[in-house]
Protein backbone atom coordinates (compact mmCIF):
# COMPACT_ATOMS: atom_id res chain seq x y z
CA UNK A 1 0.00 0.00 0.00
CA UNK A 2 1.43 3.39 -1.09
CA UNK A 3 2.10 6.06 1.48
CA UNK A 4 -0.24 9.05 0.96
CA UNK A 5 2.00 11.49 2.89
CA UNK A 6 4.26 12.44 -0.07
CA UNK A 7 1.21 13.24 -2.22
CA UNK A 8 -0.31 15.33 0.58
CA UNK A 9 2.98 17.17 1.04
CA UNK A 10 3.23 17.92 -2.68
CA UNK A 11 -0.35 19.21 -2.64
CA UNK A 12 0.36 21.64 0.20
CA UNK A 13 3.52 22.89 -1.53
CA UNK A 14 1.60 23.50 -4.76
CA UNK A 15 -1.16 25.33 -2.88
CA UNK A 16 1.37 27.53 -1.11
CA UNK A 17 3.12 28.39 -4.36
CA UNK A 18 -0.17 29.44 -6.00
CA UNK A 19 -1.05 31.52 -2.93
CA UNK A 20 2.27 33.36 -3.16
CA UNK A 21 1.52 34.25 -6.76
CA UNK A 22 -2.00 35.51 -6.04
CA UNK A 23 -1.40 37.57 -2.87
CA UNK A 24 0.63 40.45 -4.39
CA UNK A 25 -2.02 41.07 -7.07
CA UNK A 26 -4.81 40.97 -4.48
CA UNK A 27 -2.97 43.42 -2.26
CA UNK A 28 -2.34 45.77 -5.20
CA UNK A 29 -6.04 45.81 -6.14
CA UNK A 30 -7.02 46.68 -2.57
CA UNK A 31 -4.84 49.81 -2.50
CA UNK A 32 -6.99 52.97 -2.65
CA UNK A 33 -6.53 55.06 -5.81
CA UNK A 34 -5.57 58.63 -4.92
CA UNK A 35 -7.19 61.07 -7.35
CA UNK A 36 -4.72 63.50 -8.97
CA UNK A 37 -5.88 67.05 -9.28
CA UNK A 38 -5.19 69.05 -12.39
CA UNK A 39 -2.54 71.62 -11.59
CA UNK A 40 -1.09 69.56 -8.76
CA UNK A 41 2.47 70.89 -8.24
CA UNK A 42 3.68 67.33 -7.67
CA UNK A 43 2.95 66.60 -11.35
CA UNK A 44 5.36 69.33 -12.54
CA UNK A 45 8.89 67.90 -12.89
CA UNK A 46 10.31 71.45 -12.81
CA UNK A 47 9.64 73.18 -9.49
CA UNK A 48 8.82 76.86 -9.65
CA UNK A 49 12.00 78.96 -9.33
CA UNK A 50 12.32 81.37 -6.43
CA UNK A 51 13.49 84.28 -8.59
CA UNK A 52 10.62 86.41 -9.94
CA UNK A 53 12.17 86.95 -13.37
CA UNK A 54 12.94 83.25 -13.69
CA UNK A 55 9.29 82.52 -12.89
CA UNK A 56 8.21 84.66 -15.84
CA UNK A 57 10.76 82.89 -18.05
CA UNK A 58 9.35 79.51 -17.01
CA UNK A 59 5.79 80.68 -17.69
CA UNK A 60 6.86 82.00 -21.08
CA UNK A 61 8.46 78.66 -21.92
CA UNK A 62 5.22 76.89 -21.04
CA UNK A 63 3.25 79.36 -23.17
CA UNK A 64 5.73 78.76 -25.98
CA UNK A 65 5.17 75.00 -25.73
CA UNK A 66 1.38 75.36 -25.84
CA UNK A 67 1.60 77.93 -28.67
CA UNK A 68 0.20 80.68 -26.48
CA UNK A 69 2.48 83.17 -28.17
CA UNK A 70 0.91 86.40 -26.94
CA UNK A 71 1.01 85.27 -23.31
CA UNK A 72 4.55 84.01 -23.81
CA UNK A 73 5.68 87.34 -25.24
CA UNK A 74 4.11 89.20 -22.32
CA UNK A 75 5.91 87.00 -19.81
CA UNK A 76 9.26 87.42 -21.59
CA UNK A 77 8.80 91.20 -21.50
CA UNK A 78 8.02 91.10 -17.78
CA UNK A 79 11.24 89.18 -17.22
CA UNK A 80 13.18 91.68 -19.36
CA UNK A 81 11.83 94.58 -17.29
CA UNK A 82 13.04 92.92 -14.08
CA UNK A 83 16.48 92.13 -15.52
CA UNK A 84 16.81 95.73 -16.74
CA UNK A 85 15.96 97.05 -13.27
CA UNK A 86 18.82 94.91 -11.93
CA UNK A 87 21.21 95.97 -14.71
CA UNK A 88 21.55 92.29 -15.58
CA UNK A 89 22.08 92.99 -19.26
CA UNK A 90 23.44 89.56 -20.28
CA UNK A 91 20.08 88.08 -19.27
CA UNK A 92 18.27 90.96 -20.95
CA UNK A 93 20.00 90.06 -24.22
CA UNK A 94 19.35 86.35 -23.81
CA UNK A 95 15.65 86.98 -23.14
CA UNK A 96 15.31 89.26 -26.15
CA UNK A 97 16.77 86.42 -28.25
CA UNK A 98 14.21 84.01 -26.78
CA UNK A 99 11.48 86.52 -27.63
CA UNK A 100 12.78 86.57 -31.19
CA UNK A 101 12.59 82.77 -31.31
CA UNK A 102 9.00 82.91 -30.10
CA UNK A 103 8.01 85.33 -32.86
CA UNK A 104 9.67 83.11 -35.47
CA UNK A 105 7.42 80.24 -34.39
CA UNK A 106 4.46 82.61 -34.27
CA UNK A 107 5.22 83.50 -37.91
CA UNK A 108 5.71 87.17 -37.13
CA UNK A 109 9.08 87.81 -38.83
CA UNK A 110 9.06 91.58 -38.37
CA UNK A 111 8.67 91.23 -34.60
CA UNK A 112 11.29 88.48 -34.58
CA UNK A 113 13.81 90.69 -36.41
CA UNK A 114 13.06 93.60 -34.06
CA UNK A 115 13.81 91.49 -30.98
CA UNK A 116 16.89 89.77 -32.44
CA UNK A 117 18.23 93.23 -33.29
CA UNK A 118 17.54 94.38 -29.74
CA UNK A 119 19.37 91.32 -28.42
CA UNK A 120 22.31 92.09 -30.72
CA UNK A 121 22.45 95.69 -29.47
CA UNK A 122 22.55 94.58 -25.84
CA UNK A 123 25.14 91.88 -26.57
CA UNK A 124 27.28 94.58 -28.19
CA UNK A 125 26.83 96.73 -25.09
CA UNK A 126 28.03 93.95 -22.77
CA UNK A 127 30.84 93.00 -25.19
CA UNK A 128 29.56 89.52 -26.03
CA UNK A 129 30.46 89.16 -29.73
CA UNK A 130 29.39 85.51 -29.94
CA UNK A 131 25.94 86.38 -28.63
CA UNK A 132 25.73 89.32 -31.02
CA UNK A 133 26.78 87.14 -33.96
CA UNK A 134 24.12 84.55 -33.12
CA UNK A 135 21.44 87.27 -33.01
CA UNK A 136 22.48 88.66 -36.40
CA UNK A 137 22.67 85.14 -37.82
CA UNK A 138 19.01 84.58 -36.90
CA UNK A 139 18.01 87.74 -38.76
CA UNK A 140 19.83 86.43 -41.81
CA UNK A 141 17.97 83.13 -41.49
CA UNK A 142 14.63 84.95 -41.53
CA UNK A 143 15.53 86.72 -44.77
CA UNK A 144 16.81 83.46 -46.26
CA UNK A 145 13.51 81.71 -45.53
CA UNK A 146 11.71 84.64 -47.15
CA UNK A 147 13.93 84.07 -50.23
CA UNK A 148 15.41 87.55 -49.82
CA UNK A 149 18.83 86.09 -50.50
CA UNK A 150 20.86 89.29 -50.93
CA UNK A 151 19.53 90.73 -47.68
CA UNK A 152 20.26 87.44 -45.92
CA UNK A 153 23.87 87.54 -47.12
CA UNK A 154 24.25 91.08 -45.74
CA UNK A 155 23.19 89.91 -42.29
CA UNK A 156 25.42 86.85 -42.44
CA UNK A 157 28.36 89.14 -43.23
CA UNK A 158 27.41 91.39 -40.29
CA UNK A 159 27.40 88.28 -38.12
CA UNK A 160 30.90 87.34 -39.30
CA UNK A 161 32.06 90.92 -38.75
CA UNK A 162 31.00 90.73 -35.11
CA UNK A 163 33.44 87.83 -34.69
CA UNK A 164 36.44 89.65 -36.20
CA UNK A 165 38.44 89.63 -32.97
CA UNK A 166 37.18 86.27 -31.70
CA UNK A 167 39.09 83.04 -32.17
CA UNK A 168 37.55 80.38 -34.41
CA UNK A 169 34.47 78.84 -32.79
CA UNK A 170 31.28 76.98 -33.64
CA UNK A 171 29.42 80.17 -34.59
CA UNK A 172 31.90 80.79 -37.43
CA UNK A 173 30.97 77.38 -38.80
CA UNK A 174 27.25 77.95 -38.39
CA UNK A 175 27.42 81.26 -40.26
CA UNK A 176 29.40 79.81 -43.17
CA UNK A 177 27.01 76.87 -43.35
CA UNK A 178 24.04 79.27 -43.42
CA UNK A 179 25.74 81.25 -46.21
CA UNK A 180 26.19 78.03 -48.15
CA UNK A 181 22.50 77.17 -47.89
CA UNK A 182 21.59 80.73 -48.85
CA UNK A 183 23.68 80.57 -52.03
CA UNK A 184 22.44 77.06 -52.73
CA UNK A 185 18.80 78.14 -52.51
CA UNK A 186 19.65 81.07 -54.80
CA UNK A 187 21.16 78.64 -57.35
CA UNK A 188 24.66 80.07 -56.96
CA UNK A 189 26.41 76.74 -56.61
CA UNK A 190 29.98 78.01 -56.92
CA UNK A 191 29.59 80.38 -53.95
CA UNK A 192 27.65 77.73 -52.05
CA UNK A 193 30.52 75.27 -52.39
CA UNK A 194 33.00 77.94 -51.25
CA UNK A 195 30.93 78.74 -48.16
CA UNK A 196 30.45 75.07 -47.26
CA UNK A 197 34.19 74.64 -47.73
CA UNK A 198 34.83 77.44 -45.21
CA UNK A 199 32.44 75.78 -42.77
CA UNK A 200 34.30 72.51 -43.25
CA UNK A 201 37.62 74.24 -42.42
CA UNK A 202 36.13 75.64 -39.22
CA UNK A 203 34.77 72.26 -38.13
CA UNK A 204 38.10 70.60 -38.93
CA UNK A 205 39.90 73.23 -36.83
CA UNK A 206 37.53 72.48 -33.94
CA UNK A 207 37.93 68.69 -34.41
CA UNK A 208 34.20 68.43 -35.00
CA UNK A 209 34.11 65.24 -37.04
CA UNK A 210 30.36 65.15 -37.68
CA UNK A 211 30.46 68.68 -39.05
CA UNK A 212 33.35 67.86 -41.36
CA UNK A 213 31.60 64.74 -42.62
CA UNK A 214 28.33 66.59 -43.21
CA UNK A 215 30.03 69.40 -45.16
CA UNK A 216 31.97 66.85 -47.20
CA UNK A 217 28.72 65.12 -48.17
CA UNK A 218 26.98 68.39 -49.03
CA UNK A 219 29.86 69.54 -51.23
CA UNK A 220 29.94 66.16 -52.97
CA UNK A 221 26.22 66.39 -53.74
CA UNK A 222 26.60 69.87 -55.18
CA UNK A 223 29.53 68.86 -57.35
CA UNK A 224 28.31 65.47 -58.52
CA UNK A 225 24.61 64.81 -58.03
CA UNK A 226 22.16 67.44 -59.27
CA UNK A 227 19.25 65.19 -58.25
CA UNK A 228 20.07 65.98 -54.59
CA UNK A 229 19.81 69.73 -55.05
CA UNK A 230 18.32 72.14 -52.52
CA UNK A 231 14.57 72.43 -51.93
CA UNK A 232 14.66 75.22 -54.50
CA UNK A 233 14.99 73.27 -57.75
CA UNK A 234 17.97 74.05 -59.96
CA UNK A 235 17.45 73.69 -63.70
CA UNK A 236 20.06 72.14 -66.00
CA UNK A 237 20.80 75.46 -67.68
CA UNK A 238 21.53 77.04 -64.30
CA UNK A 239 24.07 74.32 -63.59
CA UNK A 240 25.64 74.55 -67.02
CA UNK A 241 26.03 78.32 -66.74
CA UNK A 242 28.15 77.75 -63.64
CA UNK A 243 30.40 75.21 -65.31
CA UNK A 244 28.77 71.92 -64.24
CA UNK A 245 28.08 69.12 -66.69
CA UNK A 246 24.51 67.85 -66.62
CA UNK A 247 24.87 64.95 -69.05
Coordinates of C-alpha atoms in Angstrom, one line a residue:
X1 CA 0.0 0.0 0.0
X2 CA 1.4 3.4 -1.1
X3 CA 2.1 6.1 1.5
X4 CA -0.2 9.1 1.0
X5 CA 2.0 11.5 2.9
X6 CA 4.3 12.4 -0.1
X7 CA 1.2 13.2 -2.2
X8 CA -0.3 15.3 0.6
X9 CA 3.0 17.2 1.0
X10 CA 3.2 17.9 -2.7
X11 CA -0.3 19.2 -2.6
X12 CA 0.4 21.6 0.2
X13 CA 3.5 22.9 -1.5
X14 CA 1.6 23.5 -4.8
X15 CA -1.2 25.3 -2.9
X16 CA 1.4 27.5 -1.1
X17 CA 3.1 28.4 -4.4
X18 CA -0.2 29.4 -6.0
X19 CA -1.0 31.5 -2.9
X20 CA 2.3 33.4 -3.2
X21 CA 1.5 34.3 -6.8
X22 CA -2.0 35.5 -6.0
X23 CA -1.4 37.6 -2.9
X24 CA 0.6 40.4 -4.4
X25 CA -2.0 41.1 -7.1
X26 CA -4.8 41.0 -4.5
X27 CA -3.0 43.4 -2.3
X28 CA -2.3 45.8 -5.2
X29 CA -6.0 45.8 -6.1
X30 CA -7.0 46.7 -2.6
X31 CA -4.8 49.8 -2.5
X32 CA -7.0 53.0 -2.6
X33 CA -6.5 55.1 -5.8
X34 CA -5.6 58.6 -4.9
X35 CA -7.2 61.1 -7.3
X36 CA -4.7 63.5 -9.0
X37 CA -5.9 67.0 -9.3
X38 CA -5.2 69.0 -12.4
X39 CA -2.5 71.6 -11.6
X40 CA -1.1 69.6 -8.8
X41 CA 2.5 70.9 -8.2
X42 CA 3.7 67.3 -7.7
X43 CA 3.0 66.6 -11.3
X44 CA 5.4 69.3 -12.5
X45 CA 8.9 67.9 -12.9
X46 CA 10.3 71.4 -12.8
X47 CA 9.6 73.2 -9.5
X48 CA 8.8 76.9 -9.6
X49 CA 12.0 79.0 -9.3
X50 CA 12.3 81.4 -6.4
X51 CA 13.5 84.3 -8.6
X52 CA 10.6 86.4 -9.9
X53 CA 12.2 87.0 -13.4
X54 CA 12.9 83.2 -13.7
X55 CA 9.3 82.5 -12.9
X56 CA 8.2 84.7 -15.8
X57 CA 10.8 82.9 -18.1
X58 CA 9.4 79.5 -17.0
X59 CA 5.8 80.7 -17.7
X60 CA 6.9 82.0 -21.1
X61 CA 8.5 78.7 -21.9
X62 CA 5.2 76.9 -21.0
X63 CA 3.2 79.4 -23.2
X64 CA 5.7 78.8 -26.0
X65 CA 5.2 75.0 -25.7
X66 CA 1.4 75.4 -25.8
X67 CA 1.6 77.9 -28.7
X68 CA 0.2 80.7 -26.5
X69 CA 2.5 83.2 -28.2
X70 CA 0.9 86.4 -26.9
X71 CA 1.0 85.3 -23.3
X72 CA 4.6 84.0 -23.8
X73 CA 5.7 87.3 -25.2
X74 CA 4.1 89.2 -22.3
X75 CA 5.9 87.0 -19.8
X76 CA 9.3 87.4 -21.6
X77 CA 8.8 91.2 -21.5
X78 CA 8.0 91.1 -17.8
X79 CA 11.2 89.2 -17.2
X80 CA 13.2 91.7 -19.4
X81 CA 11.8 94.6 -17.3
X82 CA 13.0 92.9 -14.1
X83 CA 16.5 92.1 -15.5
X84 CA 16.8 95.7 -16.7
X85 CA 16.0 97.1 -13.3
X86 CA 18.8 94.9 -11.9
X87 CA 21.2 96.0 -14.7
X88 CA 21.6 92.3 -15.6
X89 CA 22.1 93.0 -19.3
X90 CA 23.4 89.6 -20.3
X91 CA 20.1 88.1 -19.3
X92 CA 18.3 91.0 -21.0
X93 CA 20.0 90.1 -24.2
X94 CA 19.3 86.4 -23.8
X95 CA 15.7 87.0 -23.1
X96 CA 15.3 89.3 -26.2
X97 CA 16.8 86.4 -28.2
X98 CA 14.2 84.0 -26.8
X99 CA 11.5 86.5 -27.6
X100 CA 12.8 86.6 -31.2
X101 CA 12.6 82.8 -31.3
X102 CA 9.0 82.9 -30.1
X103 CA 8.0 85.3 -32.9
X104 CA 9.7 83.1 -35.5
X105 CA 7.4 80.2 -34.4
X106 CA 4.5 82.6 -34.3
X107 CA 5.2 83.5 -37.9
X108 CA 5.7 87.2 -37.1
X109 CA 9.1 87.8 -38.8
X110 CA 9.1 91.6 -38.4
X111 CA 8.7 91.2 -34.6
X112 CA 11.3 88.5 -34.6
X113 CA 13.8 90.7 -36.4
X114 CA 13.1 93.6 -34.1
X115 CA 13.8 91.5 -31.0
X116 CA 16.9 89.8 -32.4
X117 CA 18.2 93.2 -33.3
X118 CA 17.5 94.4 -29.7
X119 CA 19.4 91.3 -28.4
X120 CA 22.3 92.1 -30.7
X121 CA 22.4 95.7 -29.5
X122 CA 22.5 94.6 -25.8
X123 CA 25.1 91.9 -26.6
X124 CA 27.3 94.6 -28.2
X125 CA 26.8 96.7 -25.1
X126 CA 28.0 93.9 -22.8
X127 CA 30.8 93.0 -25.2
X128 CA 29.6 89.5 -26.0
X129 CA 30.5 89.2 -29.7
X130 CA 29.4 85.5 -29.9
X131 CA 25.9 86.4 -28.6
X132 CA 25.7 89.3 -31.0
X133 CA 26.8 87.1 -34.0
X134 CA 24.1 84.6 -33.1
X135 CA 21.4 87.3 -33.0
X136 CA 22.5 88.7 -36.4
X137 CA 22.7 85.1 -37.8
X138 CA 19.0 84.6 -36.9
X139 CA 18.0 87.7 -38.8
X140 CA 19.8 86.4 -41.8
X141 CA 18.0 83.1 -41.5
X142 CA 14.6 84.9 -41.5
X143 CA 15.5 86.7 -44.8
X144 CA 16.8 83.5 -46.3
X145 CA 13.5 81.7 -45.5
X146 CA 11.7 84.6 -47.2
X147 CA 13.9 84.1 -50.2
X148 CA 15.4 87.6 -49.8
X149 CA 18.8 86.1 -50.5
X150 CA 20.9 89.3 -50.9
X151 CA 19.5 90.7 -47.7
X152 CA 20.3 87.4 -45.9
X153 CA 23.9 87.5 -47.1
X154 CA 24.3 91.1 -45.7
X155 CA 23.2 89.9 -42.3
X156 CA 25.4 86.8 -42.4
X157 CA 28.4 89.1 -43.2
X158 CA 27.4 91.4 -40.3
X159 CA 27.4 88.3 -38.1
X160 CA 30.9 87.3 -39.3
X161 CA 32.1 90.9 -38.8
X162 CA 31.0 90.7 -35.1
X163 CA 33.4 87.8 -34.7
X164 CA 36.4 89.6 -36.2
X165 CA 38.4 89.6 -33.0
X166 CA 37.2 86.3 -31.7
X167 CA 39.1 83.0 -32.2
X168 CA 37.5 80.4 -34.4
X169 CA 34.5 78.8 -32.8
X170 CA 31.3 77.0 -33.6
X171 CA 29.4 80.2 -34.6
X172 CA 31.9 80.8 -37.4
X173 CA 31.0 77.4 -38.8
X174 CA 27.2 78.0 -38.4
X175 CA 27.4 81.3 -40.3
X176 CA 29.4 79.8 -43.2
X177 CA 27.0 76.9 -43.3
X178 CA 24.0 79.3 -43.4
X179 CA 25.7 81.2 -46.2
X180 CA 26.2 78.0 -48.1
X181 CA 22.5 77.2 -47.9
X182 CA 21.6 80.7 -48.8
X183 CA 23.7 80.6 -52.0
X184 CA 22.4 77.1 -52.7
X185 CA 18.8 78.1 -52.5
X186 CA 19.6 81.1 -54.8
X187 CA 21.2 78.6 -57.4
X188 CA 24.7 80.1 -57.0
X189 CA 26.4 76.7 -56.6
X190 CA 30.0 78.0 -56.9
X191 CA 29.6 80.4 -53.9
X192 CA 27.6 77.7 -52.0
X193 CA 30.5 75.3 -52.4
X194 CA 33.0 77.9 -51.3
X195 CA 30.9 78.7 -48.2
X196 CA 30.4 75.1 -47.3
X197 CA 34.2 74.6 -47.7
X198 CA 34.8 77.4 -45.2
X199 CA 32.4 75.8 -42.8
X200 CA 34.3 72.5 -43.3
X201 CA 37.6 74.2 -42.4
X202 CA 36.1 75.6 -39.2
X203 CA 34.8 72.3 -38.1
X204 CA 38.1 70.6 -38.9
X205 CA 39.9 73.2 -36.8
X206 CA 37.5 72.5 -33.9
X207 CA 37.9 68.7 -34.4
X208 CA 34.2 68.4 -35.0
X209 CA 34.1 65.2 -37.0
X210 CA 30.4 65.1 -37.7
X211 CA 30.5 68.7 -39.1
X212 CA 33.4 67.9 -41.4
X213 CA 31.6 64.7 -42.6
X214 CA 28.3 66.6 -43.2
X215 CA 30.0 69.4 -45.2
X216 CA 32.0 66.9 -47.2
X217 CA 28.7 65.1 -48.2
X218 CA 27.0 68.4 -49.0
X219 CA 29.9 69.5 -51.2
X220 CA 29.9 66.2 -53.0
X221 CA 26.2 66.4 -53.7
X222 CA 26.6 69.9 -55.2
X223 CA 29.5 68.9 -57.3
X224 CA 28.3 65.5 -58.5
X225 CA 24.6 64.8 -58.0
X226 CA 22.2 67.4 -59.3
X227 CA 19.3 65.2 -58.2
X228 CA 20.1 66.0 -54.6
X229 CA 19.8 69.7 -55.0
X230 CA 18.3 72.1 -52.5
X231 CA 14.6 72.4 -51.9
X232 CA 14.7 75.2 -54.5
X233 CA 15.0 73.3 -57.7
X234 CA 18.0 74.0 -60.0
X235 CA 17.4 73.7 -63.7
X236 CA 20.1 72.1 -66.0
X237 CA 20.8 75.5 -67.7
X238 CA 21.5 77.0 -64.3
X239 CA 24.1 74.3 -63.6
X240 CA 25.6 74.6 -67.0
X241 CA 26.0 78.3 -66.7
X242 CA 28.2 77.8 -63.6
X243 CA 30.4 75.2 -65.3
X244 CA 28.8 71.9 -64.2
X245 CA 28.1 69.1 -66.7
X246 CA 24.5 67.8 -66.6
X247 CA 24.9 65.0 -69.1

